[in-house]
Amino acid sequence: QKLQLQGPSVTEFRLKEVMKAVVESEEGLPLLECLDFTHKNEDMGEGLRFLWTVTMLGKLPKLSSLCLVNCCLTDETVRGLAKALRGGGLLELTSLNLCQNGDISAEVWGELMQG
């Protein structure tokens, strides 16, 4: 029910490959409730774009907690999150932690809050 992908072995490429496999699977990860990338300290851009696709396809229907602390998020990745929220891909999400991602513009934070 919980997937923690932390540390230097979890690269953008590996996240992308995991998310591609979830997209290609018939069921996705129907029991996953918590996804945690805490303290990655690396840009996970492409991998997160695949994560947003996975959510929009309904492959993570029970995801209620998403932790992206210190993941070097960019305006683009936060906009992708906002789009996933607006598109209904994260309906069960009750906890979202985006702490220590300081390179996001105020405009994009606003877009996310309107999400």
GROMACS .gro file of C-alpha atoms in nm:
model
  115
    1GLN     CA    1   0.000   0.000   0.000
    2LYS     CA    2   0.301   0.229   0.038
    3LEU     CA    3   0.584   0.281  -0.207
    4GLN     CA    4   0.893   0.470  -0.094
    5LEU     CA    5   1.142   0.556  -0.365
    6GLN     CA    6   1.427   0.730  -0.190
    7GLY     CA    7   1.800   0.770  -0.219
    8PRO     CA    8   2.053   0.799  -0.499
    9SER     CA    9   1.952   0.474  -0.670
   10VAL     CA   10   1.614   0.621  -0.764
   11THR     CA   11   1.688   0.827  -1.071
   12GLU     CA   12   1.457   1.013  -1.306
   13PHE     CA   13   1.514   0.732  -1.559
   14ARG     CA   14   1.416   0.459  -1.311
   15LEU     CA   15   1.104   0.645  -1.202
   16LYS     CA   16   1.012   0.689  -1.567
   17GLU     CA   17   1.057   0.317  -1.631
   18VAL     CA   18   0.845   0.221  -1.328
   19MET     CA   19   0.567   0.460  -1.432
   20LYS     CA   20   0.580   0.336  -1.793
   21ALA     CA   21   0.532  -0.019  -1.664
   22VAL     CA   22   0.231   0.094  -1.459
   23VAL     CA   23   0.082   0.265  -1.767
   24GLU     CA   24   0.126  -0.052  -1.970
   25SER     CA   25  -0.021  -0.279  -1.702
   26GLU     CA   26  -0.389  -0.361  -1.718
   27GLU     CA   27  -0.470  -0.277  -1.357
   28GLY     CA   28  -0.198  -0.032  -1.261
   29LEU     CA   29  -0.142  -0.022  -0.885
   30PRO     CA   30  -0.497  -0.038  -0.750
   31LEU     CA   31  -0.397  -0.079  -0.384
   32LEU     CA   32  -0.126   0.189  -0.366
   33GLU     CA   33  -0.224   0.457  -0.117
   34CYS     CA   34   0.103   0.634  -0.039
   35LEU     CA   35   0.384   0.737  -0.274
   36ASP     CA   36   0.692   0.893  -0.113
   37PHE     CA   37   0.991   1.047  -0.292
   38THR     CA   38   1.118   1.237   0.015
   39HIS     CA   39   1.466   1.393  -0.005
   40LYS     CA   40   1.538   1.285  -0.359
   41ASN     CA   41   1.726   1.612  -0.419
   42GLU     CA   42   1.725   1.553  -0.793
   43ASP     CA   43   1.505   1.677  -1.075
   44MET     CA   44   1.255   1.397  -1.142
   45GLY     CA   45   1.086   1.585  -1.428
   46GLU     CA   46   1.033   1.314  -1.690
   47GLY     CA   47   0.947   1.054  -1.428
   48LEU     CA   48   0.691   1.286  -1.270
   49ARG     CA   49   0.536   1.357  -1.610
   50PHE     CA   50   0.478   0.982  -1.637
   51LEU     CA   51   0.335   0.980  -1.284
   52TRP     CA   52   0.081   1.246  -1.382
   53THR     CA   53  -0.012   1.035  -1.687
   54VAL     CA   54  -0.055   0.730  -1.465
   55THR     CA   55  -0.293   0.921  -1.238
   56MET     CA   56  -0.494   1.059  -1.531
   57LEU     CA   57  -0.538   0.705  -1.666
   58GLY     CA   58  -0.684   0.595  -1.333
   59LYS     CA   59  -0.397   0.355  -1.263
   60LEU     CA   60  -0.357   0.476  -0.901
   61PRO     CA   61  -0.721   0.494  -0.789
   62LYS     CA   62  -0.652   0.482  -0.414
   63LEU     CA   63  -0.354   0.718  -0.399
   64SER     CA   64  -0.428   0.935  -0.097
   65SER     CA   65  -0.081   1.055   0.004
   66LEU     CA   66   0.191   1.200  -0.219
   67CYS     CA   67   0.520   1.321  -0.076
   68LEU     CA   68   0.763   1.506  -0.305
   69VAL     CA   69   0.984   1.676  -0.046
   70ASN     CA   70   1.314   1.813  -0.177
   71CYS     CA   71   1.260   1.672  -0.527
   72CYS     CA   72   1.381   1.980  -0.717
   73LEU     CA   73   1.035   2.035  -0.861
   74THR     CA   74   1.010   2.282  -1.147
   75ASP     CA   75   0.729   2.505  -1.269
   76GLU     CA   76   0.663   2.245  -1.538
   77THR     CA   77   0.628   1.951  -1.298
   78VAL     CA   78   0.401   2.147  -1.063
   79ARG     CA   79   0.187   2.253  -1.360
   80GLY     CA   80   0.160   1.883  -1.449
   81LEU     CA   81   0.042   1.810  -1.096
   82ALA     CA   82  -0.216   2.089  -1.121
   83LYS     CA   83  -0.340   1.944  -1.450
   84ALA     CA   84  -0.369   1.596  -1.293
   85LEU     CA   85  -0.569   1.745  -1.006
   86ARG     CA   86  -0.801   1.937  -1.238
   87GLY     CA   87  -0.843   1.631  -1.460
   88GLY     CA   88  -0.965   1.416  -1.172
   89GLY     CA   89  -0.662   1.191  -1.164
   90LEU     CA   90  -0.606   1.238  -0.792
   91LEU     CA   91  -0.957   1.229  -0.648
   92GLU     CA   92  -0.856   1.035  -0.336
   93LEU     CA   93  -0.557   1.258  -0.255
   94THR     CA   94  -0.585   1.393   0.099
   95SER     CA   95  -0.218   1.458   0.177
   96LEU     CA   96   0.026   1.641  -0.049
   97ASN     CA   97   0.370   1.741   0.077
   98LEU     CA   98   0.579   1.961  -0.154
   99CYS     CA   99   0.814   2.112   0.107
  100GLN     CA  100   1.167   2.223   0.020
  101ASN     CA  101   1.102   2.280  -0.349
  102GLY     CA  102   1.201   2.645  -0.363
  103ASP     CA  103   1.235   2.700  -0.737
  104ILE     CA  104   0.862   2.724  -0.805
  105SER     CA  105   0.725   3.062  -0.911
  106ALA     CA  106   0.442   3.225  -0.718
  107GLU     CA  107   0.231   3.214  -1.035
  108VAL     CA  108   0.261   2.834  -1.058
  109TRP     CA  109   0.185   2.787  -0.686
  110GLY     CA  110  -0.130   2.989  -0.757
  111GLU     CA  111  -0.222   2.761  -1.046
  112LEU     CA  112  -0.179   2.459  -0.821
  113MET     CA  113  -0.398   2.611  -0.550
  114GLN     CA  114  -0.673   2.673  -0.807
  115GLY     CA  115  -0.623   2.312  -0.926
   0.00000   0.00000   0.00000
